[in-house]
Coordinates of C-alpha atoms in Angstrom, one line a residue:
X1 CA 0.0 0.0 0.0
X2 CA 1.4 3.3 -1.1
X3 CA 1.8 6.2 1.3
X4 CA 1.8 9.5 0.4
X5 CA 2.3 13.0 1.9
X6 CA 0.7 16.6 2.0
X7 CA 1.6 18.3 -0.5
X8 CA 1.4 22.2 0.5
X9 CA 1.1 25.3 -1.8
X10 CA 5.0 26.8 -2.3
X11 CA 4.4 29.8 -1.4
X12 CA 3.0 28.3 2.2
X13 CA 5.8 25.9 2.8
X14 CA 8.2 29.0 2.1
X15 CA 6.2 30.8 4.9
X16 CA 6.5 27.6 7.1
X17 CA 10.0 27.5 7.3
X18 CA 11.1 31.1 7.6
X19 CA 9.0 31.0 10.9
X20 CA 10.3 28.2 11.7
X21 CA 14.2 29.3 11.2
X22 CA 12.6 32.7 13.2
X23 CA 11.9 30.5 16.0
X24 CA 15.4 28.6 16.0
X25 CA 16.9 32.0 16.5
X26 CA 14.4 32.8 19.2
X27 CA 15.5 29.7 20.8
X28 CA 19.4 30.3 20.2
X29 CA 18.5 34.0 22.0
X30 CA 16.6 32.2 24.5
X31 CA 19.4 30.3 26.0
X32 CA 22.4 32.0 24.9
X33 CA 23.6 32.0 28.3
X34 CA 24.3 28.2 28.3
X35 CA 25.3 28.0 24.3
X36 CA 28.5 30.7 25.4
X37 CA 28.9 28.7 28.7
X38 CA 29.3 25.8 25.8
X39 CA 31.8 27.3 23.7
X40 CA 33.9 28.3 26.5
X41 CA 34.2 24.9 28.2
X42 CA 35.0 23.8 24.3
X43 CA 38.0 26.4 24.2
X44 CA 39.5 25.4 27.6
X45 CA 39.1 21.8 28.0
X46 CA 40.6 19.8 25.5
X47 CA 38.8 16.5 25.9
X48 CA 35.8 19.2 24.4
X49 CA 37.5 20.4 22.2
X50 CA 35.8 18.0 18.9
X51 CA 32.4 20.1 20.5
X52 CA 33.2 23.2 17.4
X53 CA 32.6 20.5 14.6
X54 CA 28.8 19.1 16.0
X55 CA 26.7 21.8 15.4
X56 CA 28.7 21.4 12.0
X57 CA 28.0 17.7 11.3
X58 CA 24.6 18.3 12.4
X59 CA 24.3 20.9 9.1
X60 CA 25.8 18.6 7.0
X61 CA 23.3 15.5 8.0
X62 CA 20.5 17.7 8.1
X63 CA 21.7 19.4 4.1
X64 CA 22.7 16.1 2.6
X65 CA 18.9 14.8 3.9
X66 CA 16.9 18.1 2.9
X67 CA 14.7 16.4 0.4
X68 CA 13.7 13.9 2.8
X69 CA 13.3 16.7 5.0
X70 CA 11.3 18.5 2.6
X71 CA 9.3 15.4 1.5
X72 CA 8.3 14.6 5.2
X73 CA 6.7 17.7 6.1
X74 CA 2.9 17.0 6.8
X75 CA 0.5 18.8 9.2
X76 CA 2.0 20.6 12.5
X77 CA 1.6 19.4 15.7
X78 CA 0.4 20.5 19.0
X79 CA 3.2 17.9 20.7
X80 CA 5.9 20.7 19.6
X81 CA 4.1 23.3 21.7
X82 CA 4.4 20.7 24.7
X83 CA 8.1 19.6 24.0
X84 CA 9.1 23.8 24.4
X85 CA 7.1 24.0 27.3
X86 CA 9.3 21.1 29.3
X87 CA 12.5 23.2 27.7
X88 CA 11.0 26.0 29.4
X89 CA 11.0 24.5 32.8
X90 CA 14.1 22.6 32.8
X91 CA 15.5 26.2 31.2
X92 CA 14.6 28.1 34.3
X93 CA 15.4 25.4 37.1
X94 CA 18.8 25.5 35.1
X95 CA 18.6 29.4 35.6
X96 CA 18.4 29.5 39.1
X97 CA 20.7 26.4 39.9
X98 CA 23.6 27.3 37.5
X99 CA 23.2 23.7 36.8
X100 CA 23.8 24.8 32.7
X101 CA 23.5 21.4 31.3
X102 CA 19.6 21.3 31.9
X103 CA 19.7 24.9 29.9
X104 CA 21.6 22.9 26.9
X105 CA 19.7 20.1 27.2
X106 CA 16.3 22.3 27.1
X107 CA 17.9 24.1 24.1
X108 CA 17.8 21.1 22.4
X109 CA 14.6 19.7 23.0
X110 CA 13.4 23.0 22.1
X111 CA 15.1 22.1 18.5
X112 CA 12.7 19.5 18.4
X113 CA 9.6 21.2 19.4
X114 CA 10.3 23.7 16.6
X115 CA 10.8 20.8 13.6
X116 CA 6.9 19.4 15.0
X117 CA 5.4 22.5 14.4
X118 CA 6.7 22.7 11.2
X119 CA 6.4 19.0 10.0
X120 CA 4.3 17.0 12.7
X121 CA 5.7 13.8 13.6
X122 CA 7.1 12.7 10.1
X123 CA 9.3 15.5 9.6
X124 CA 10.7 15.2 13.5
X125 CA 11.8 11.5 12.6
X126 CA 13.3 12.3 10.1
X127 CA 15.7 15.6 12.0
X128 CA 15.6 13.9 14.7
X129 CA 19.2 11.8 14.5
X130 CA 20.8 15.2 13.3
X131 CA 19.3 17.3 16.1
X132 CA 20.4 14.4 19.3
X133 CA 23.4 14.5 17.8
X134 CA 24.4 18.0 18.8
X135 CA 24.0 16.1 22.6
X136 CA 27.5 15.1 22.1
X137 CA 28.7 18.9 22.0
X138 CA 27.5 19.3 25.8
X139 CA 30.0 18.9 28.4
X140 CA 29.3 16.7 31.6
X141 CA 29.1 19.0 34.6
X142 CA 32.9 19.4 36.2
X143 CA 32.1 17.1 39.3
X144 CA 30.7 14.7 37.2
X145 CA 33.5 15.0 34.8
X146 CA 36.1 14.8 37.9
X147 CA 34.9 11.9 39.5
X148 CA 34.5 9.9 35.5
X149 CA 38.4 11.3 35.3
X150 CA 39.1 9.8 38.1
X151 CA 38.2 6.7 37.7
X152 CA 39.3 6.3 34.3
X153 CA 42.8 7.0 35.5
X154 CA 42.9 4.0 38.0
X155 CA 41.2 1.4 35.4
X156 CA 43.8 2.9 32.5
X157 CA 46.7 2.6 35.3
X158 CA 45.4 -1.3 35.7
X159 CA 45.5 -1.8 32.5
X160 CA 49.0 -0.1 31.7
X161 CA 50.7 -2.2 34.0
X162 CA 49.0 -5.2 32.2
X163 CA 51.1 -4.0 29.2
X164 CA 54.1 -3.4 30.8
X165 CA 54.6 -6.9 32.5
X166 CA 53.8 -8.6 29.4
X167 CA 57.4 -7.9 28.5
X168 CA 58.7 -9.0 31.9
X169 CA 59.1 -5.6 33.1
X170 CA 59.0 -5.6 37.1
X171 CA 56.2 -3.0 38.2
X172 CA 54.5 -2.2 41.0
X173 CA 50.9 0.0 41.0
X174 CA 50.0 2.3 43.9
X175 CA 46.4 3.9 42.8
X176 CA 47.8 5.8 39.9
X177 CA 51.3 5.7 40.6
X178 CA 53.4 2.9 38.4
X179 CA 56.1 2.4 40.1
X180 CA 59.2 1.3 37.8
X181 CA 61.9 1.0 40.4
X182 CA 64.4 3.8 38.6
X183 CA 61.1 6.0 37.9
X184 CA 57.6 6.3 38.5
X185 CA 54.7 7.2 35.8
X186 CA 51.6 9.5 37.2
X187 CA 48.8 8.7 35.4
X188 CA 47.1 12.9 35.9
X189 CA 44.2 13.9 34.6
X190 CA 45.1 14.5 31.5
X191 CA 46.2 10.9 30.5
X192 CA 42.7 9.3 31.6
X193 CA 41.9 9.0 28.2
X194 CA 38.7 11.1 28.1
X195 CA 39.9 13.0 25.4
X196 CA 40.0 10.4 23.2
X197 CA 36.5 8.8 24.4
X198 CA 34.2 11.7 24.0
X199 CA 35.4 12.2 20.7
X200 CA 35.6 8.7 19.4
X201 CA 31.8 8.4 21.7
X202 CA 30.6 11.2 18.8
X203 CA 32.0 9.4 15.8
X204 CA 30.6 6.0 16.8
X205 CA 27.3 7.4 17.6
X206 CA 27.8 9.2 14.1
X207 CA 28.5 5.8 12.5
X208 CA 26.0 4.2 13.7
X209 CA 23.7 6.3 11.9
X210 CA 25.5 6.2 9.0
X211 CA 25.5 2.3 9.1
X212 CA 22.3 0.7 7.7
X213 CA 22.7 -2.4 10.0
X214 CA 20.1 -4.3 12.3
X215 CA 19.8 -2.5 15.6
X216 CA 21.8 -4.9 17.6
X217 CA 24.6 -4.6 15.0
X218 CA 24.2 -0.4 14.8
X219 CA 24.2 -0.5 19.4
X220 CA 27.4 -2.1 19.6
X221 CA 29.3 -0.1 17.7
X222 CA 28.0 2.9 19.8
X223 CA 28.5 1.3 22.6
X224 CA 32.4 -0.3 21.9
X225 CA 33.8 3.0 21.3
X226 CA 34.4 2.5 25.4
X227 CA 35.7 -0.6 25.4
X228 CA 38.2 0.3 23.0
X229 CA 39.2 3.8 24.2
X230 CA 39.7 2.1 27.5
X231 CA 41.8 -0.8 26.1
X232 CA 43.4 1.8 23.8
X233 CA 44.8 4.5 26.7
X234 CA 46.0 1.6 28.8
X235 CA 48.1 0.1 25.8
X236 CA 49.5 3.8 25.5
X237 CA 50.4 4.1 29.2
X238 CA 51.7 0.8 28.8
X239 CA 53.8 1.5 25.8
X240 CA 54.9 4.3 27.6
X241 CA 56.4 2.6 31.0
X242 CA 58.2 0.5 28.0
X243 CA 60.0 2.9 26.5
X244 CA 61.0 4.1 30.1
X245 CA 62.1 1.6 31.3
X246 CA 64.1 0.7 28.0
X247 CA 65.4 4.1 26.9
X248 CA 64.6 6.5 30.5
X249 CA 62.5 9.1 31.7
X250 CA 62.8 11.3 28.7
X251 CA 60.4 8.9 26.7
X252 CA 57.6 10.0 29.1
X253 CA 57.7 13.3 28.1
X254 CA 57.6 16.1 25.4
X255 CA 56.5 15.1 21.9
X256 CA 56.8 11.4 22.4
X257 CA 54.3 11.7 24.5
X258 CA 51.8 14.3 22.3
X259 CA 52.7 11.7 19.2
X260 CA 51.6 9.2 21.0
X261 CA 47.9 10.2 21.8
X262 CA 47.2 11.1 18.4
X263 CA 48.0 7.5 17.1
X264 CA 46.4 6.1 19.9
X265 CA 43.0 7.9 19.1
X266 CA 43.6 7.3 15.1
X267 CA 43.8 3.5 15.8
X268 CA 41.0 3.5 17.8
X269 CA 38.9 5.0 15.1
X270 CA 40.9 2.6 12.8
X271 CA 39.6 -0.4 15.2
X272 CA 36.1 0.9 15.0
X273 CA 36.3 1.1 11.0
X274 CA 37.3 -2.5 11.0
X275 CA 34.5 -3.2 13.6
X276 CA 32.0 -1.8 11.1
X277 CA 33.7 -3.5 7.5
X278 CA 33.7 -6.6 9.6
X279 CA 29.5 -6.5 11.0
X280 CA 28.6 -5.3 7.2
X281 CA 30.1 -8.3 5.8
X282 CA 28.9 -11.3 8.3
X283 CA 25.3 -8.9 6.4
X284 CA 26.7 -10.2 3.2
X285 CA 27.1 -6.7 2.3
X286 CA 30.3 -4.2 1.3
X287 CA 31.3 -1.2 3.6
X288 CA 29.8 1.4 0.8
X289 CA 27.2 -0.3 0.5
X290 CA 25.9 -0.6 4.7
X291 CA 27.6 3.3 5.0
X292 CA 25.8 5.6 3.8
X293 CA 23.6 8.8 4.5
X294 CA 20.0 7.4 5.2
X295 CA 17.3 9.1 2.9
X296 CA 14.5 7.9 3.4
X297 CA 11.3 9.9 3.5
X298 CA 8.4 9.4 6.6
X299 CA 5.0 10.0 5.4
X300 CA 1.9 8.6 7.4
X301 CA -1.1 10.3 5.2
X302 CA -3.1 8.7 3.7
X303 CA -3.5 10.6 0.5
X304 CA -2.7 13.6 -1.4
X305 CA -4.2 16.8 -0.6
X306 CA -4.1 20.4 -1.5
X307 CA -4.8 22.5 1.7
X308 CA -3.4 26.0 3.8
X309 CA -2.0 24.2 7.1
X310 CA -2.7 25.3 10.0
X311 CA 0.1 27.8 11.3
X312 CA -1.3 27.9 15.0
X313 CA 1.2 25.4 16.2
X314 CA 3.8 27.1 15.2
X315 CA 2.5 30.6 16.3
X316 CA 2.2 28.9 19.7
X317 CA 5.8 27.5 19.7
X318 CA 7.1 31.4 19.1
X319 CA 4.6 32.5 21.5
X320 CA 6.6 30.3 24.0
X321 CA 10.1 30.7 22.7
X322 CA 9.3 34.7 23.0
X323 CA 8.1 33.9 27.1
X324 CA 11.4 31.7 27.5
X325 CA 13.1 34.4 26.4
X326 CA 11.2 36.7 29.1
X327 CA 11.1 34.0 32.1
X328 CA 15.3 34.2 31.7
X329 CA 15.4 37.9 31.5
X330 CA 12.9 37.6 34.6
X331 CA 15.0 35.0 36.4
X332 CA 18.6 37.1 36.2
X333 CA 17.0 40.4 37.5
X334 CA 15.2 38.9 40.3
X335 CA 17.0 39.8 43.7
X336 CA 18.5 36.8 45.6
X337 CA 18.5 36.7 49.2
X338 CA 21.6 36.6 50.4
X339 CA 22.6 35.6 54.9
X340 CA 24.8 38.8 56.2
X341 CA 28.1 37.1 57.4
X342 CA 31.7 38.3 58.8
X343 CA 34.2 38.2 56.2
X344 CA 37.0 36.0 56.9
X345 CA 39.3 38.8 56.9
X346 CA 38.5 39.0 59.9
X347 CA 38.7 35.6 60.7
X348 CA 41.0 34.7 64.4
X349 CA 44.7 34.3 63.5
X350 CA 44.8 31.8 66.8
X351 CA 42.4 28.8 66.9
X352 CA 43.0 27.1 70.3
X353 CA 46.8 26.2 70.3
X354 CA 47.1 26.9 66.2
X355 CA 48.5 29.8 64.6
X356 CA 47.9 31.2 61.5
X357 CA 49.7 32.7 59.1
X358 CA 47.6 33.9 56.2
X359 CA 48.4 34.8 52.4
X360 CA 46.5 35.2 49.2
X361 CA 46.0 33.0 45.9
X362 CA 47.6 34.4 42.6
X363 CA 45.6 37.0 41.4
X364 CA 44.9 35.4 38.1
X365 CA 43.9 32.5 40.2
X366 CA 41.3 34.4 42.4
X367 CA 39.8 35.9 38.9
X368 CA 39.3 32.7 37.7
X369 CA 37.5 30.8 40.2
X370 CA 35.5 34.4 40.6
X371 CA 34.6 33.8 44.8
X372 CA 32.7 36.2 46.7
X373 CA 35.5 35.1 50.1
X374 CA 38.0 33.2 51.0
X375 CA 40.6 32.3 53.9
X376 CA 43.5 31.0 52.8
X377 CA 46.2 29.9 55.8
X378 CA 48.5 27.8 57.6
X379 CA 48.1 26.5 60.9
X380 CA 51.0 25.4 63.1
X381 CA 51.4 24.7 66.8
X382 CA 54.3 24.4 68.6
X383 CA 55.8 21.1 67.1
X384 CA 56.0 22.7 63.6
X385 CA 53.5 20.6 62.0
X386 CA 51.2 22.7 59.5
X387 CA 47.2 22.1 58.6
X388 CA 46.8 24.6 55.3
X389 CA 43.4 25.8 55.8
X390 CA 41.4 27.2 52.4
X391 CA 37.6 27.9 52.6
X392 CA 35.7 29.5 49.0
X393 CA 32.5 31.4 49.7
X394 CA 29.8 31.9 47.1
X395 CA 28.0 34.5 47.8
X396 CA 25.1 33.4 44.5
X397 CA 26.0 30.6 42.6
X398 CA 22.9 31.3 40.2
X399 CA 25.4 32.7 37.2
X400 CA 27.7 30.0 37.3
X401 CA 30.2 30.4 39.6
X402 CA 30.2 27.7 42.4
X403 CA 32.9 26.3 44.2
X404 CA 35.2 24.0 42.6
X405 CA 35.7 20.5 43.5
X406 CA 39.5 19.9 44.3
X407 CA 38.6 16.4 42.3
X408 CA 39.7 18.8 39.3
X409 CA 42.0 21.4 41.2
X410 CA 44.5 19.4 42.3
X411 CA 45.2 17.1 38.9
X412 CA 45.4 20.8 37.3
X413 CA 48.0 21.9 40.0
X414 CA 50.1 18.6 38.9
X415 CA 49.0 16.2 42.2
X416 CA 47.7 12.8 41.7
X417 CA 44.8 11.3 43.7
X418 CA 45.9 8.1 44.8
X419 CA 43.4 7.6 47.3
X420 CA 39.6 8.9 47.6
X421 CA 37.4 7.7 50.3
X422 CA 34.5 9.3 52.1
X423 CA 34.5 9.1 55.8
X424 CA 33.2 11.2 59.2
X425 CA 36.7 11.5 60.9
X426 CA 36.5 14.5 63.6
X427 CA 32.9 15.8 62.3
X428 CA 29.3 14.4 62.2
X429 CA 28.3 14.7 58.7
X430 CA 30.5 12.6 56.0
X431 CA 33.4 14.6 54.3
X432 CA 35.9 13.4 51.7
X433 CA 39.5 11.9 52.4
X434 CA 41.8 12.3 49.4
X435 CA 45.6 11.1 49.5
X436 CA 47.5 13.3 47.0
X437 CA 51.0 13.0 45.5
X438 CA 53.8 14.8 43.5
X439 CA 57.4 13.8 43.1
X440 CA 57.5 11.8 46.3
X441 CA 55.7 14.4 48.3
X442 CA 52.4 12.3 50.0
X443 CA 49.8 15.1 51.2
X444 CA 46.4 14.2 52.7
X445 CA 43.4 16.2 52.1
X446 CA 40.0 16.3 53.7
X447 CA 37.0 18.5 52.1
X448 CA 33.3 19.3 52.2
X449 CA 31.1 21.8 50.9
X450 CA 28.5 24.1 53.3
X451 CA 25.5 24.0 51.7
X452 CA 23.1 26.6 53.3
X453 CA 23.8 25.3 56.8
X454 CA 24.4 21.7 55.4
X455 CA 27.7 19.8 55.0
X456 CA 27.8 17.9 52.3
X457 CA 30.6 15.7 51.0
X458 CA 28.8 14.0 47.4
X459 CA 28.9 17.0 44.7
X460 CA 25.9 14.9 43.8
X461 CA 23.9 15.9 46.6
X462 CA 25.2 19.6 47.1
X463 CA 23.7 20.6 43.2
X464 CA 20.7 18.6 44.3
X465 CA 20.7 20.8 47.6
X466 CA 21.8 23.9 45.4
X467 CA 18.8 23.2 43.3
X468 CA 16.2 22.3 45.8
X469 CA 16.9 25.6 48.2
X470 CA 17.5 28.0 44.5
X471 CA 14.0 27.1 43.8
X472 CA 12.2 26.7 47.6
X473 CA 14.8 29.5 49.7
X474 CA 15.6 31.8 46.8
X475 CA 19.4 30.8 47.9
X476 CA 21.7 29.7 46.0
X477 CA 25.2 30.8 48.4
X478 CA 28.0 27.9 49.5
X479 CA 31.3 27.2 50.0
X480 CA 34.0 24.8 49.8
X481 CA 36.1 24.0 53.1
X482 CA 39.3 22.2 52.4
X483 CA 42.6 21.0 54.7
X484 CA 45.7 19.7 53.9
X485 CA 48.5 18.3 55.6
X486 CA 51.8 16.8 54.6
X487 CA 52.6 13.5 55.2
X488 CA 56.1 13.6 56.8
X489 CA 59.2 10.9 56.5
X490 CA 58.5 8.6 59.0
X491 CA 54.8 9.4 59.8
X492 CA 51.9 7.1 59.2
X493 CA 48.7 8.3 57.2
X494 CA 47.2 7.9 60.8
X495 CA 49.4 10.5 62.0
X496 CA 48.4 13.2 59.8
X497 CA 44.5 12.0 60.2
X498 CA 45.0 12.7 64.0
X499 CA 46.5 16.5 62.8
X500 CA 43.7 16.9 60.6
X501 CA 40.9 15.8 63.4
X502 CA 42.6 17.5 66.2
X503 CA 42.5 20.7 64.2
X504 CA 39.0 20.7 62.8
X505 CA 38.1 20.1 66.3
X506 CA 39.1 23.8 67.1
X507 CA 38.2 24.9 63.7
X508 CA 34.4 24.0 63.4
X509 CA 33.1 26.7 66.1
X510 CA 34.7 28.9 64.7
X511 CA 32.9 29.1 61.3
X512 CA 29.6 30.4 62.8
X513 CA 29.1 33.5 61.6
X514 CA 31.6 33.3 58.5
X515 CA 29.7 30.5 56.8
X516 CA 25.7 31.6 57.0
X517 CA 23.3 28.3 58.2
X518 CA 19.9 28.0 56.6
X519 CA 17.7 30.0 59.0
X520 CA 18.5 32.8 61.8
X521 CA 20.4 35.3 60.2
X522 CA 19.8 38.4 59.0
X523 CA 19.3 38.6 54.9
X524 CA 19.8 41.2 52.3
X525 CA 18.9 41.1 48.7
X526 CA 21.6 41.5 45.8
X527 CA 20.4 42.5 42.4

C-alpha cells in the first residue's frame, strides 16, 4: 500500500519554514547563556575540544537529507508546543541552579519542538538523529566530569601495568602511581583517556547512523567505542612505561608523549572502521554499501491533498520561545536573598593552640574561580607541623560560579589522587578523604562543601541541595572548606588523620558566623 504526503502550496511551505528558522533563533537568544557557557568549556578543555565541529556535522546530516526533510513535512503538531514548554521549565530550574546542562539540554529539546510545528511527527523522525546529535557537543558538569576522570585513571593505570609486564618488566601499581623501580609514571588527569573517548563516543554514535545495520549490529558499535578507548589508553600508558624503562624518563615526556595520543586515538577510530567493515560483511554486504547517509522519506497520510495548514502550532511555539526568552530575563533580575556574614578577613589568627599565618592566591587564580570570600592559611602549633586551611564562599551561585571541587583542582595543579574515600573523621556529617602525591611528596586532604547550613561531601547531593533551596529559599550561596597536611618521613597516614581531626576540632566553632546556616540570620537582597 502506497503512502503519500501533504503536498502544500509553495508559497505556504516557504512561509513555514522562515517561521520556523525565526523560532530557532528565538530559541538560540533564548538560552544564549548556556550556548557561550558551551563554547567556553569547548575552548578550555581539551577533551571538548571535537564540540566546534557538532553543530557542524549536524548541518551537514541535516543538508545532505533536505529532500527527505522536505518530502516529510505533513500537518503541524500541538506535541511541539508541549516539548518547548518542558524546555522552558528545565530552562529556568537551570537558571536559578547554575546547573547549565539542563539549559543545553532544554535548548535542544526545544530544537525538536520547533521541527513538529513545522512537519508533525514525520518531519521530527526524520531531523531527529541530526538534532540528538548536537548532545554530544554538551559537556558533563565538572564534578561529574572529575569523578569519571578519576576513575578512568585508575582502570587505564590497571591496565597499563597489564602491558608493561607482558614484557617481563617488574612493576608495582600504587592507585595511579606505576612504580618502575628507577622511575615512577603518574597517570594525571590529563592521561585518563577522556579526550580520546568523547570524541571517538561522537564518531561511533555518528557511525551508527550512518550504518544501515540491524539495531543490535548499529548499538554495539556505539557502545564499543568504550571498550576500545579504555583498552586503547592503557596500551598507551603501557607502551609508555616500555619505552621508560628501556630508553629512560625522557620517553615519558615532550612530543613522544603528544605523538603518542594522536596514534592512539587514530587507531582506535581505525579499530572501529574494521569493527563496522567486519558487521557489514557477516550482512553479506560491502562497507559502501551498509555506510551511507540514510534518505528515506516518513510519510503517514493517507493521500494527497491540496490545503493551507494550520500555522497555529507554530504561532504557539514562538509565542513560547518569546516567554522563554522573558522567564530568563525575569529570572537574572530577580533579587537573591543573600545571609549577612563576617568576612573571613577577619577571621582569628589563633584557633586554640594553632596559629595562623595567612596569604593570598595568585591573582589570576582568584579571577578565575570568581569567589565572593576566601581564607587561605596555615596552621602550626608548637611542634611545627602545618594544617593549610582554604575555605571559598559563594556569595550566589545562580550565574555559574560555584565552588570547585578539588577532584579537578588538584590534577590541574600537577598532584595525583591516589586515594579517595568518604568518611566522618572529627565531624558528624560525612566529608571526603583524598591522599595526593607529587614527586615523592604524600599530602592528605579532607573536604566538604557548606551547603546553606548543610555539609555535604557528594557533589551529587550539594547541586541537588543547590537546586532544591534555588527554587524553595531563593538561595543559592555555598562554599567549599578544604585542609591539607603533609605527610612527613617517618609518619603514618594515621598520624596526619589525627592533625587533621585535632584541628578541625578547634576549627568548626569557629565558622559560625563566617559560613551563613539555613535560617536565623539576617538577609539582604543583591540584584
Amino acid at each position: 500500500m502506497s503512502v503519500r504526503s501533504i503536498e502544500f502550496p509553495r508559497t505556504n511551505a516557504i512561509q513555514i519554514w522562515i517561521l520556523g528558522f525565526v523560532a530557532a533563533l528565538l530559541a538560540a537568544f533564548a538560552f544564549r547563556g548556556a550556548l557561550f557557557e558551551l563554547v567556553r568549556r569547548w575552548t578550555t578543555q581539551e577533551e571538548y575540544s571535537h564540540g566546534f565541529l557538532i553543530p557542524v556535522v549536524t548541518a551537514w546530516l541535516l543538508w545532505t537529507r533536505r529532500d527527505a526533510l522536505v518530502a516529510s513535512i505533513e500537518r503541524p503538531a500541538w506535541t511541539g508546543a508541549v516539548l518547548i514548554l518542558l524546555a522552558t521549565a528545565m530552562h529556568v530550574v537551570g537558571a536559578l541552579s547554575a546547573i547549565f546542562i539542563l539549559s543545553q539540554l532544554a535548548f535542544i529539546i526545544t530544537l525538536l519542538g520547533i521541527v513538529l510545528a513545522v512537519g508533525g511527527l514525520p518531519l521530527f523522525r526524520a531531523a531527529f538523529v541530526p538534532i540528538i546529535f548536537l548532545i554530544f557537543a554538551i559537556p558533563l558538569p565538572y564534578f561529574i566530569d572529575a569523578g569519571l576522570s578519576l576513575q578512568l585513571q585508575l582502570i587505564s593505570s590497571q591496565l597499563g601495568v597489564f602491558f608493561i609486564r607482558l614484557f617481563a618488566i617488574p612493576v608495582y601499581l600504587d592507585g595511579n602511581v606505576i612504580d618502575l623501580g628507577t622511575y615512577k609514571l603518574q597517570v594525571v588527569d590529563a592521561c585518563s583517556g577522556l579526550r580520546y573517548l568523547f570524541p571517538l563516543l561522537s564518531l561511533s554514535f555518528l557511525a551508527a547512523y550512518l550504518f544501515h545495520a540491524p539495531l543490535w549490529q548499529r548499538a554495539l558499535v556505539l557502545l564499543s567505542s568504550i571498550p576500545i578507548t579504555i583498552g586503547m589508553n592503557g596500551l598507551r600508558i603501557g607502551m609508555v612505561g616500555v619505552t621508560v624503562d628501556r630508553w629512560g624518563p625522557r620517553m615519558a615526556e615532550g612530543a613522544l608523549h603528544f605523538f603518542e595520543g594522536w596514534i592512539i586515538f587514530i587507531a582506535s577510530a581505525f579499530l572501529l572502521t574494521v569493527e563496522i567493515c567486519l558487521l557489514a560483511h557477516l550482512s553479506g554486504r560491502r562497507f559502501f554499501e551498509a555506510f551511507r547517509v540514510p534518505t528515506d522519506v516518513v510519510r503517514f497520510s493517507p493521500e494527497v491533498k491540496s490545503e493551507q495548514v494550520d500555522r497555529m502550532p507554530l504561532y504557539a511555539c514562538l509565542l513560547l520561545i518569546c516567554s522563554t526568552v522573558l522567564t530568563g530575563l525575569l529570572i537574572s533580575n530577580r533579587p537573591e536573598i543573600v545571609p549577612e556574614r563576617s568576612r573571613f578577613v577577619t577571621f582569628p589568627a589563633t584557633i586554640g593552640e594553632w596559629r595562623g599565618h595567612p596569604s593570598l592566591l595568585e591573582p589570576q587564580v582568584e579571577h578565575g574561580l570568581a569567589l565572593e570570600d576566601y581564607i587561605l592559611s596555615d596552621y602550626s602549633r608548637s611542634d611545627g607541623k602545618i594544617v593549610n586551611l582554604y575555605i571559598a564562599y559563594y556569595a550566589s551561585q545562580r550565574t555559574g560560579e560555584s565552588p570547585h571541587s578539588p577532584l579537578v583542582c588538584i590534577p590541574g595543579d600537577g598532584w595525583s589522587i591516589t586515594k579517595l574515600e568518604r568518611t566522618s573523621y572529627g565531624a558528624d556529617e560525612p566529608l571526603n578523604r583524598a591522599i595526593i602525591e607529587r614527586n615523592g611528596s604524600k599530602q592528605l586532604v579532607y573536604y566538604w562543601y557548606e551547603e546553606r547550613g548543610r555539609k555535604v561531601a557528594s557533589e551529587y547531593w550539594s547541586k541537588w541541595y543547590l537546586l532544591f533551596d534555588a527554587i524553595t529559599k531563593n538561595r543559592s550561596d555555598g562554599a567549599l572548606v578544604r585542609l591539607i597536611t603533609t605527610v612527613l618521613p617517618g609518619e603514618l597516614e594515621g598520624d596526619a588523620d589525627k592533625r587533621l581531626q585535632l584541628y578541625m576540632r578547634d576549627l568548626l566553632p569557629n565558622l559560625n558566623g563566617y559560613l551563613p546556616p539555613d535560617t536565623g540570620l539576617k538577609v539582604t537582597k543583591v540584584e
